[in-house]
Short mmCIF file of C-alpha atoms in Angstrom, two decimals:
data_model
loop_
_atom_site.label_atom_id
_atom_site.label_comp_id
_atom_site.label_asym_id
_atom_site.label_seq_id
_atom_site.Cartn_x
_atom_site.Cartn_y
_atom_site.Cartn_z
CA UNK A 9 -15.01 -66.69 13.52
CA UNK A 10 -13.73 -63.53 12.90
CA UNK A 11 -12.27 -61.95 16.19
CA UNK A 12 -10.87 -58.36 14.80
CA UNK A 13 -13.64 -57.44 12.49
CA UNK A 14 -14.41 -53.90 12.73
CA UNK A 15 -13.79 -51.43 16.19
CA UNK A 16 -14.19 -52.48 19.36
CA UNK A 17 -16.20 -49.86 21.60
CA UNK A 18 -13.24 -48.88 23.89
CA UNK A 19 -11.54 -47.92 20.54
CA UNK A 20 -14.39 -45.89 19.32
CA UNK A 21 -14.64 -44.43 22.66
CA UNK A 22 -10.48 -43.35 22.02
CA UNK A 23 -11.20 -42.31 18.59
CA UNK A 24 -14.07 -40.06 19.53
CA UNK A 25 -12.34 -38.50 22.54
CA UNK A 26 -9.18 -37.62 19.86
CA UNK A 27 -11.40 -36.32 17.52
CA UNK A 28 -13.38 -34.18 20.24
CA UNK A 29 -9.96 -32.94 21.05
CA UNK A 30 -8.85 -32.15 17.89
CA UNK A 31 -11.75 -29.91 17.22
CA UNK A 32 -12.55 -28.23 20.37
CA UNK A 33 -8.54 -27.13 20.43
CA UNK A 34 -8.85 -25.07 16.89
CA UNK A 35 -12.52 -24.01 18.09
CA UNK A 36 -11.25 -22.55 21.21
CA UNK A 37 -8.18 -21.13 19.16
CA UNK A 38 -11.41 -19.37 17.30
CA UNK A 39 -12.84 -18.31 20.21
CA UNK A 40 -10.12 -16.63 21.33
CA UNK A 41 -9.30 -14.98 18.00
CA UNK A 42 -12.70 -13.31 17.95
CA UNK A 43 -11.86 -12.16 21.76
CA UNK A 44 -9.06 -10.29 20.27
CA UNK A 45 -10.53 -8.44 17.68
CA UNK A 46 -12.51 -7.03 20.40
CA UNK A 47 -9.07 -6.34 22.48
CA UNK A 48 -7.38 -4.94 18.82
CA UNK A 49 -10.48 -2.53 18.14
CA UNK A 50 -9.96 -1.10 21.74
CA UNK A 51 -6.07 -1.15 21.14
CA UNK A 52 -7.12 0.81 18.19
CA UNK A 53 -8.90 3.76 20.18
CA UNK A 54 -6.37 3.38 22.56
CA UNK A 55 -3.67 4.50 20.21
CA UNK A 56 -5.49 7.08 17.94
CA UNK A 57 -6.70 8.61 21.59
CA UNK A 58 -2.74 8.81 22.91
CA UNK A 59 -1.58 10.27 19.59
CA UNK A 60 -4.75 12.68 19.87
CA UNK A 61 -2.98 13.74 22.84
CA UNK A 62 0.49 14.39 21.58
CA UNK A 63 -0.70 16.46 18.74
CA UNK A 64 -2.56 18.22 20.77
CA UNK A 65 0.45 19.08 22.88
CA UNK A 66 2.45 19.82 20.07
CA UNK A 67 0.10 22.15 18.85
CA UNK A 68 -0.39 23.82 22.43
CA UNK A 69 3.29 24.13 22.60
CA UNK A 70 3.17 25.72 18.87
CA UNK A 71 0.74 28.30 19.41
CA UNK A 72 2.26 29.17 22.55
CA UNK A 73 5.65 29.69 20.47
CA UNK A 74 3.76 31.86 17.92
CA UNK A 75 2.29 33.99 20.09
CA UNK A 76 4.54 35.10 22.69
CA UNK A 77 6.67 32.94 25.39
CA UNK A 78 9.91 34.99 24.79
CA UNK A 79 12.58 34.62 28.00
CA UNK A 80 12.23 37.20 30.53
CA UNK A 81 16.02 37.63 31.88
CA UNK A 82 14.43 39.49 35.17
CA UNK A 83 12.04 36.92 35.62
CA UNK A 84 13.92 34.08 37.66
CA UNK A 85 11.48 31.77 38.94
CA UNK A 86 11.32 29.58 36.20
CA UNK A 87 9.27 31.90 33.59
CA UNK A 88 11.37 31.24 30.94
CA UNK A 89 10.13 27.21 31.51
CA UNK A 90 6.18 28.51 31.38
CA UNK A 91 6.32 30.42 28.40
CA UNK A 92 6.77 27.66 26.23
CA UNK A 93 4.49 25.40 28.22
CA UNK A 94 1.21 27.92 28.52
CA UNK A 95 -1.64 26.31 29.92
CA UNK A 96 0.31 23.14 30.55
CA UNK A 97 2.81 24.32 32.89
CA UNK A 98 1.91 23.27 36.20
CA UNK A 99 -1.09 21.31 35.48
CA UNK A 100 0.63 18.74 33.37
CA UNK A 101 4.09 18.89 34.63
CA UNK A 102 5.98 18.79 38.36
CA UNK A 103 4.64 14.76 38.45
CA UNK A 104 0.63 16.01 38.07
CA UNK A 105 -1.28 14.10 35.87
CA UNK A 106 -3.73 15.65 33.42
CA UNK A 107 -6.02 15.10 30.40
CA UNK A 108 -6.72 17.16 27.38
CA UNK A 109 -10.02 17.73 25.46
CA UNK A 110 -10.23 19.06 22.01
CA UNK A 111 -11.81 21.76 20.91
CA UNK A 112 -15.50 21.69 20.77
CA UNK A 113 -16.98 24.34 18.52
CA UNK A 114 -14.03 26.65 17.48
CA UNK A 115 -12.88 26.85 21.31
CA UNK A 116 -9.42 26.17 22.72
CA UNK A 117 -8.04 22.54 23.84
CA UNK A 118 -9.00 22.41 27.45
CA UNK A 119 -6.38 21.00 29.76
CA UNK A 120 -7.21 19.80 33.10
CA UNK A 121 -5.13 18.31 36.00
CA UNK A 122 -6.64 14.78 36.89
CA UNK A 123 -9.14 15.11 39.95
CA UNK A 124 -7.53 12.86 42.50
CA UNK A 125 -10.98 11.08 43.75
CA UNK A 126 -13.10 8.34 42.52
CA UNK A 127 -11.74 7.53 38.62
CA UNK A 128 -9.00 9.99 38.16
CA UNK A 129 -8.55 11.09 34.06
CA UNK A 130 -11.55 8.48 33.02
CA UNK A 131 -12.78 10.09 29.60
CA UNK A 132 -16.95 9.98 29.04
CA UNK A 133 -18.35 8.31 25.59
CA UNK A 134 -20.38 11.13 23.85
CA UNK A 135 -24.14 9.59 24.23
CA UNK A 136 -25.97 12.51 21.83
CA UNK A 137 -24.83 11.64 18.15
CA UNK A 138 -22.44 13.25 17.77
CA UNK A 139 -22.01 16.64 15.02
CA UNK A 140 -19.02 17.55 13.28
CA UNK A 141 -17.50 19.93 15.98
CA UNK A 142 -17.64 17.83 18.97
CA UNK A 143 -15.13 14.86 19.61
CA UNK A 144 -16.71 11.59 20.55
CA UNK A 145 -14.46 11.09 23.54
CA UNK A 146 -13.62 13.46 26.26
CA UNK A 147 -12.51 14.12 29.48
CA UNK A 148 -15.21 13.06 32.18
CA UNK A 149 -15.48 16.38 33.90
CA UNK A 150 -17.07 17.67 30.79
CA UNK A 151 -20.24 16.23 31.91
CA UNK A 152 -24.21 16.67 29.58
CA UNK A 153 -25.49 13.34 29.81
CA UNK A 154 -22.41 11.39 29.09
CA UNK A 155 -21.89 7.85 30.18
CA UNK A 156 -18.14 6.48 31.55
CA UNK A 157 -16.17 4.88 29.26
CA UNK A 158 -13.53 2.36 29.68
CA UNK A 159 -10.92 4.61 28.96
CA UNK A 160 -8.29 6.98 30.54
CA UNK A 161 -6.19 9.03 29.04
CA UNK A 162 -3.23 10.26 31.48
CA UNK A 163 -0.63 12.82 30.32
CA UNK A 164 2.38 13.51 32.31
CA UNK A 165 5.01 15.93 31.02
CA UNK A 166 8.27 16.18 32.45
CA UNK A 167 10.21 19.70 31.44
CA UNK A 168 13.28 20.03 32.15
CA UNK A 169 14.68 23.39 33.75
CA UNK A 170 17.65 24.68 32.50
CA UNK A 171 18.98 28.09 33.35
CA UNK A 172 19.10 30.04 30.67
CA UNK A 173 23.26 29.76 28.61
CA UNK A 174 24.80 32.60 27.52
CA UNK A 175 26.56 32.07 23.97
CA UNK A 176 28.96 34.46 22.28
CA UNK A 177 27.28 35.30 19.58
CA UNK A 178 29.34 35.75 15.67
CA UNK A 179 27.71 39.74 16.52
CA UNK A 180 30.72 40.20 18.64
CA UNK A 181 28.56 43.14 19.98
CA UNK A 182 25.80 41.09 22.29
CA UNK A 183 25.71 38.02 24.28
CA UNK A 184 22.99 36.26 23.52
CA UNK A 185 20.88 33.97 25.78
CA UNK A 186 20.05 30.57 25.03
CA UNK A 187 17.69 27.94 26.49
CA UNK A 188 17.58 26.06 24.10
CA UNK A 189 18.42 22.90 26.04
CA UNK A 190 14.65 23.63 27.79
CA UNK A 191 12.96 20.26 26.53
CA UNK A 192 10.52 17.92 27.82
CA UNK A 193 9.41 14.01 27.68
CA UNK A 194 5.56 14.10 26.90
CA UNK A 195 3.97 10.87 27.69
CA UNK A 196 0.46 9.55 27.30
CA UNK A 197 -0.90 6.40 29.13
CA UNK A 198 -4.26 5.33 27.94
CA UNK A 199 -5.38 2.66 29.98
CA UNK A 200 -8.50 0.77 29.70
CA UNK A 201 -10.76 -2.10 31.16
CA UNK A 202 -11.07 -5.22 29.19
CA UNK A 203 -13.18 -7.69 30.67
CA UNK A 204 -12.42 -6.46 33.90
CA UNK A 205 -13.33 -3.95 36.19
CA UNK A 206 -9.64 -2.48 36.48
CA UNK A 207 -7.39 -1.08 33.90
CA UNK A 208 -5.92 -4.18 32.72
CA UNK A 209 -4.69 -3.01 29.37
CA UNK A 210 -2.92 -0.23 28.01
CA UNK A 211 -1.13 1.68 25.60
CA UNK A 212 1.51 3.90 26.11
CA UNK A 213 3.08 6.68 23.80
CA UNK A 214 5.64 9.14 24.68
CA UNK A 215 8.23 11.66 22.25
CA UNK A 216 10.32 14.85 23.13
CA UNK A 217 9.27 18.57 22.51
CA UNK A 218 11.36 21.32 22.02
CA UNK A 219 11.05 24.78 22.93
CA UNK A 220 11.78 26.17 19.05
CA UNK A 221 11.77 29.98 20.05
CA UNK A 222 14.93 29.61 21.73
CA UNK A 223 16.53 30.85 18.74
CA UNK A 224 14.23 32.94 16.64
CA UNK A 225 16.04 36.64 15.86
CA UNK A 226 13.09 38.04 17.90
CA UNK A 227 13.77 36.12 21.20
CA UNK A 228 17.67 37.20 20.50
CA UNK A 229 16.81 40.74 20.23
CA UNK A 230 14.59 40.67 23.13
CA UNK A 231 17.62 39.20 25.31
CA UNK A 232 20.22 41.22 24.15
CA UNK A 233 21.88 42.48 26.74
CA UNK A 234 24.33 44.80 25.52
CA UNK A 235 27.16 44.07 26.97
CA UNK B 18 1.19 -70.51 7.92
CA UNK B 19 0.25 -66.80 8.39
CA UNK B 20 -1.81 -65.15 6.32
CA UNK B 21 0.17 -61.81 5.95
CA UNK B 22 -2.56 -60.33 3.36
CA UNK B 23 -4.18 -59.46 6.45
CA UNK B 24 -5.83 -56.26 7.25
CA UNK B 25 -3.78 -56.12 10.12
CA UNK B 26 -2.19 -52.50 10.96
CA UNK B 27 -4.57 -50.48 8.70
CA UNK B 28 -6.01 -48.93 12.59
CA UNK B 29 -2.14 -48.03 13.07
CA UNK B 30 -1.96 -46.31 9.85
CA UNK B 31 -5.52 -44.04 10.51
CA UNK B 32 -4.34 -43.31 13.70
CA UNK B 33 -1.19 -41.82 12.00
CA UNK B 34 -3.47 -40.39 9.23
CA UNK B 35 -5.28 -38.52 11.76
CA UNK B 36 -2.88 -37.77 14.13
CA UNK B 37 -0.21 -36.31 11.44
CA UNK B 38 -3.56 -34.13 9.82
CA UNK B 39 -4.45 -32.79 13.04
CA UNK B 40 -0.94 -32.08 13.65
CA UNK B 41 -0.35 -29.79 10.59
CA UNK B 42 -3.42 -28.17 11.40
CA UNK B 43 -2.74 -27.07 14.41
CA UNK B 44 1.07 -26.03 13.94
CA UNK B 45 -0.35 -24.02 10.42
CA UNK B 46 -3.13 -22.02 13.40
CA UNK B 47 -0.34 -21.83 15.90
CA UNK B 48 2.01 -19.75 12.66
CA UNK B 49 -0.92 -17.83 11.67
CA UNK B 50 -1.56 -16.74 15.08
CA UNK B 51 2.23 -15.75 15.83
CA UNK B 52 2.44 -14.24 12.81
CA UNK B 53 -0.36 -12.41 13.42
CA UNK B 54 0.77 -11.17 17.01
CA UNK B 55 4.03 -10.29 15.67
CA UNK B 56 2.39 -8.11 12.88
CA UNK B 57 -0.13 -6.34 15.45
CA UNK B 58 2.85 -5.59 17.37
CA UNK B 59 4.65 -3.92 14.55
CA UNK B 60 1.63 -1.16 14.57
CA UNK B 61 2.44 -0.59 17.80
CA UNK B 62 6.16 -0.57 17.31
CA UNK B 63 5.67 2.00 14.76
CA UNK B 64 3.47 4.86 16.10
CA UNK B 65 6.86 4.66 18.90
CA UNK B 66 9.19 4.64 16.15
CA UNK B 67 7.44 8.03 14.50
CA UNK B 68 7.48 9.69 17.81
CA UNK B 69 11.19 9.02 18.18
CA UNK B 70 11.99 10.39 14.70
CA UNK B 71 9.67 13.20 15.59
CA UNK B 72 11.68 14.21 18.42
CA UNK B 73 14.95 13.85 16.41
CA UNK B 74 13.17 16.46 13.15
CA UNK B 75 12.31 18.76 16.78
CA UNK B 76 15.78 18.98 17.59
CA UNK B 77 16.82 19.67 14.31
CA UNK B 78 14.41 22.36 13.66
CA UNK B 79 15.61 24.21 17.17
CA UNK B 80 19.19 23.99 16.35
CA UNK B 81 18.77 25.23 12.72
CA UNK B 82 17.11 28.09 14.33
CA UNK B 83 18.78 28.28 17.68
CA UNK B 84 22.71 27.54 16.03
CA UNK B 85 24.26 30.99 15.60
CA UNK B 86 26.75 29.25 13.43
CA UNK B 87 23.86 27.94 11.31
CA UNK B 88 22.89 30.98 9.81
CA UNK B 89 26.32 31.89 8.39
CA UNK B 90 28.23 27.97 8.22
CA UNK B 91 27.21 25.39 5.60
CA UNK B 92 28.14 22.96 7.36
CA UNK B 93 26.21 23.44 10.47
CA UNK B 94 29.73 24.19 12.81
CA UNK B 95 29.01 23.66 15.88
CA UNK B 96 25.87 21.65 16.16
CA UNK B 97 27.53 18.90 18.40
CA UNK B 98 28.92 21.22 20.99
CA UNK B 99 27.39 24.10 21.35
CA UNK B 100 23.84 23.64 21.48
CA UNK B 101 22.34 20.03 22.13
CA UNK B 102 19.06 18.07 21.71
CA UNK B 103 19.39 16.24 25.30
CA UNK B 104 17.75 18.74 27.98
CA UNK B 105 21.03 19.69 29.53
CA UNK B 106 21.02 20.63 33.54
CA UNK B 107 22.56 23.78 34.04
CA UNK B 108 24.86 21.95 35.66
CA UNK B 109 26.21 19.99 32.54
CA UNK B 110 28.78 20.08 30.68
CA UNK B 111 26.91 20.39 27.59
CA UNK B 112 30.39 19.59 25.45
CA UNK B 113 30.32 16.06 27.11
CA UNK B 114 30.02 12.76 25.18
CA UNK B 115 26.91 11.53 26.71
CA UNK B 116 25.08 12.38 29.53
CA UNK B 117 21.28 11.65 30.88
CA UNK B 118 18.28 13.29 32.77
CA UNK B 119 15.21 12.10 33.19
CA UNK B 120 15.77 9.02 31.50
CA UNK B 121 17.08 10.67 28.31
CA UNK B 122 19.93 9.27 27.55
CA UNK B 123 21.62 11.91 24.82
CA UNK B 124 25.32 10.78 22.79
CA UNK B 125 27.59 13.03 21.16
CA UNK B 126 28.90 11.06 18.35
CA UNK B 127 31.15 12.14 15.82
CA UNK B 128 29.74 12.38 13.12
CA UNK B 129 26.09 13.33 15.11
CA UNK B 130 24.31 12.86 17.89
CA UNK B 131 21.89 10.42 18.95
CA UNK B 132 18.81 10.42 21.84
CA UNK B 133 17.12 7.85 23.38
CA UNK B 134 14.59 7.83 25.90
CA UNK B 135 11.82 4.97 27.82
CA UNK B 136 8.88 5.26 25.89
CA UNK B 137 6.81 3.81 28.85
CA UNK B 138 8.29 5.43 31.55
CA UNK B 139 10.89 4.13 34.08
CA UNK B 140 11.04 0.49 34.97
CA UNK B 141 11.04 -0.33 31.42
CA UNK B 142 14.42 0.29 30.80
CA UNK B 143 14.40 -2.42 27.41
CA UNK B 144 12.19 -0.88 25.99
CA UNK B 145 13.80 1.87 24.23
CA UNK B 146 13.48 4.32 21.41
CA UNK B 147 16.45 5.97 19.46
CA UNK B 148 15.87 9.25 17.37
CA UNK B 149 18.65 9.77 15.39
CA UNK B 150 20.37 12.71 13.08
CA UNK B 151 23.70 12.72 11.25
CA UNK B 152 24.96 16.09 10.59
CA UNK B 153 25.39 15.23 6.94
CA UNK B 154 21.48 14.35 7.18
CA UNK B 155 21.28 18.28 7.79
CA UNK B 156 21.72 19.42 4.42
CA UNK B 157 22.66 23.15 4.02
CA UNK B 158 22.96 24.66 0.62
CA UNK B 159 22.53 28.04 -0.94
CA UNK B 160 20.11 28.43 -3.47
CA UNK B 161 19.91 32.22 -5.17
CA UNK B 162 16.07 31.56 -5.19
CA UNK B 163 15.26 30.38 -1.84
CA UNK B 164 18.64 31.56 -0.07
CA UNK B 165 19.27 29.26 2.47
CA UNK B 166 17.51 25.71 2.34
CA UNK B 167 17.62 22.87 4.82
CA UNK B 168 16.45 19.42 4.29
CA UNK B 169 16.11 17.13 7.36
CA UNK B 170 16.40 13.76 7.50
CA UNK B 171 15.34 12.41 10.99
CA UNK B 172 15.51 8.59 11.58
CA UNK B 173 13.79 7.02 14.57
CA UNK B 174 13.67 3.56 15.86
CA UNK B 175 11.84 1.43 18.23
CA UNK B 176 14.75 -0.02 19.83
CA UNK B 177 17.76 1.52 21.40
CA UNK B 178 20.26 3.02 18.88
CA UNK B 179 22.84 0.71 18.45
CA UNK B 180 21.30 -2.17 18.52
CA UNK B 181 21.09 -2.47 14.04
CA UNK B 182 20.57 -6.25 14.40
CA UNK B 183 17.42 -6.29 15.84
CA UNK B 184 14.75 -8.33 13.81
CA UNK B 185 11.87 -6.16 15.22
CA UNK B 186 13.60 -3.40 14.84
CA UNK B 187 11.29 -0.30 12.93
CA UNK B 188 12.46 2.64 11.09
CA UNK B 189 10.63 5.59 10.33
CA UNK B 190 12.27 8.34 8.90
CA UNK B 191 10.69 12.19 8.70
CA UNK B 192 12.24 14.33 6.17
CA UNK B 193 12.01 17.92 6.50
CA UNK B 194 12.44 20.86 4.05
CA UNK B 195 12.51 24.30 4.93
CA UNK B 196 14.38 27.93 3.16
CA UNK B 197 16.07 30.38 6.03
CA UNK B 198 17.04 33.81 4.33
CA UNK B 199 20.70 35.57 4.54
CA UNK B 200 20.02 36.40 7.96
CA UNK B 201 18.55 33.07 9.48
CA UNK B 202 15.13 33.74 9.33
CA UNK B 203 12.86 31.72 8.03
CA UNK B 204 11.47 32.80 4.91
CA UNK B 205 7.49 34.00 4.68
CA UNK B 206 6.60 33.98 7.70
CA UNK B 207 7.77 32.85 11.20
CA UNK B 208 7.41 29.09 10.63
CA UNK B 209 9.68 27.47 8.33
CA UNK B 210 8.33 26.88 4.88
CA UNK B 211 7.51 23.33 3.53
CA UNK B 212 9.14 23.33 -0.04
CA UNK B 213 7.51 21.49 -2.30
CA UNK B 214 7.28 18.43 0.00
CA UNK B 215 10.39 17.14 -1.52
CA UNK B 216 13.04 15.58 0.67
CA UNK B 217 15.98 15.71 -1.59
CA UNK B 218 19.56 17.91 -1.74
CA UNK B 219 19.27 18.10 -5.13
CA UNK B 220 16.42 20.57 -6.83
#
């Protein structure tokens, strides 16, 4: 009689639930990789939408430079700060919390301070296919037939005011004024909703500006005082 | 006697098979998967890391135009005391070794300065990035051709600035290259001029 020929049915029973086990754990593991290529795609927009944003801050705060934003000695409630700021003076800085769209057919960036109802700074997915000139995403208040998307962009910029410094100058003849210690901290939040109907994820980017006129001859010459 | 030619213990040794096969499998998915978490995280890491050094080439584009002693000093005189890169109160000493605002956290060293600031806002105080610029890494030469010429070498990190050790650490660095004439202006133009694209002291 042979008594331990082959399995027994509890054993087959063990064997099968270890082998069940052993697959469904590296299936799941699969499962969940595929989830996160979904999570690294948005993670991608995420981040090429918050650098979007710095650049286009950095090229605000460049044009503004070119152009004019030269330090007004008579002008003492905190000019100096907006003319290196332009359009995002105020609306992106003092704690407010804004969004930026890009230029859509040769216009200007378009800031605007975050309404403070329903989904503040949500950005809409273009719907129409879209040309060359226009950007896919913008921000909601742009509005033609635009759905929601599950982004927001917020940009907060936090200049810091420094009164103007007077420096002797190696022209022994002027004093010249300085603010060149006028910086700021630009950061950009994108959040967005990933299987969920909050902001569960997001991405986060942030540098420092500088205002560069502060020591171009022209701003010099323009603040000579004289003395 | 016992018949030890048995077949007895060949279940224990499959069950080992198995076991020791499904174990390798899963440790090999569980070190792809890290690995691949850690290397997603290094895009990430970076993007921060080329924001920081672009705030450290910022700074050292305002003081070579903002540094009096810049337009007339080789060596940049000056650079740590006068003028800084930190966003000084009026209040400040600006001469002082280190000082912060708005969670800028700005270090005279002596040999350069270094700024670091909370990518992410407050209440994420280890997460920090360091942008970072030796005075020797602000080259100043004369040149009869393109009178004065600066090269930049900004170097910023993901992590705080003296932390070296750090395994996750990322470095990006931005060189910069640009002439000023006799008088500190910046030649052609108003901008500084790219030259060349070349981020070297030696032509």
């Amino acid at each position: 009689m042979h008594t331990n020929r082959g399995f027994t049915l509890i054993e087959t029973f063990g064997a099968i639930a270890i082998l069940i086990f052993a697959v469904l754990g590296p299936l799941s593991l699969l499962a969940n990789n595929i989830a996160d290529g979904a999570l690294i795609k948005d993670q991608l927009t995420a981040s090429y939408l918050a650098q979007e944003a710095v650049e286009a801050i950095i090229n605000i705060r460049d044009q503004n430079i070119n152009t004019e934003a030269k330090y007004d000695p008579a002008d003492t409630a905190q000019g100096h700060q907006l003319g290196w700021l332009g359009s995002l003076a105020g609306v992106c800085t003092g704690g407010n919390v804004c969004n930026i769209d890009l230029p859509v057919s040769g216009g200007n960036f378009s800031v605007k301070q975050c309404e403070t109802v329903d989904d503040p700074c949500q950005m809409v997915k273009e719907d129409l296919s879209p040309s060359e000139n226009e950007p896919f995403y913008l921000y909601r208040s742009f509005g033609f037939g635009d759905t929601p998307s599950t982004f927001k962009r917020e940009v907060k910029i936090e200049a810091i005011d420094a009164t103007p410094e007077q420096i002797a100058s190696s022209d022994v003849s002027t004093t010249h004024y300085f603010w060149s210690h006028e910086i700021a901290k630009v950061t950009v939040k994108v959040s967005w909703k990933f299987k969920s109907s909050n902001y569960n994820k997001s991405y986060t980017l942030s540098t420092i500006i500088y205002d560069k006129t502060a020591g171009t001859p022209a701003t010099q010459s323009l603040v000579d005082t004289g003395n | 006697m016992k018949n030890y030619s048995s077949n007895k213990g060949f279940v224990l040794l499959y069950a080992l098979l198995v076991a020791s096969i499904v174990l390798v499998i899963g440790l090999t998915l569980s070190n792809i998967i890290v690995k691949q978490l850690i290397i997603s995280s290094i895009s990430r890491e970076m993007n921060n890391a080329y924001y920081a050094a672009n705030a450290a080439r910022e700074c050292a584009q305002m003081l070579a135009g903002v540094n009096d002693a810049a337009k007339t000093d080789p060596g940049l005189v000056g650079i740590t005391a006068a003028v800084s890169c930190g966003g000084v109160p009026a209040a400040t000493d600006i001469t002082s070794a280190s000082y912060s605002v708005n969670d800028i956290n700005f270090n005279n060293l002596a040999n350069g300065f270094y700024l670091e600031y909370v990518p992410e806002g407050s209440g994420l105080a280890n997460r920090v990035a360091c942008g970072q610029l030796d005075v020797q890494s602000i080259l100043h030469y004369s040149d009869p051709a393109y009178d004065n010429a600066h090269v930049i070498h900004a170097r910023g990190y993901n992590t705080k600035c003296l932390n070296p050790d750090s395994n996750r650490r990322v470095e990006r660095i931005l060189c910069y290259d640009f002439d000023l004439n006799q008088n500190g202006d910046p030649i052609a133009g108003t901008n500084p001029v790219l030259y060349d694209g070349k981020c070297d002291a030696t032509r």
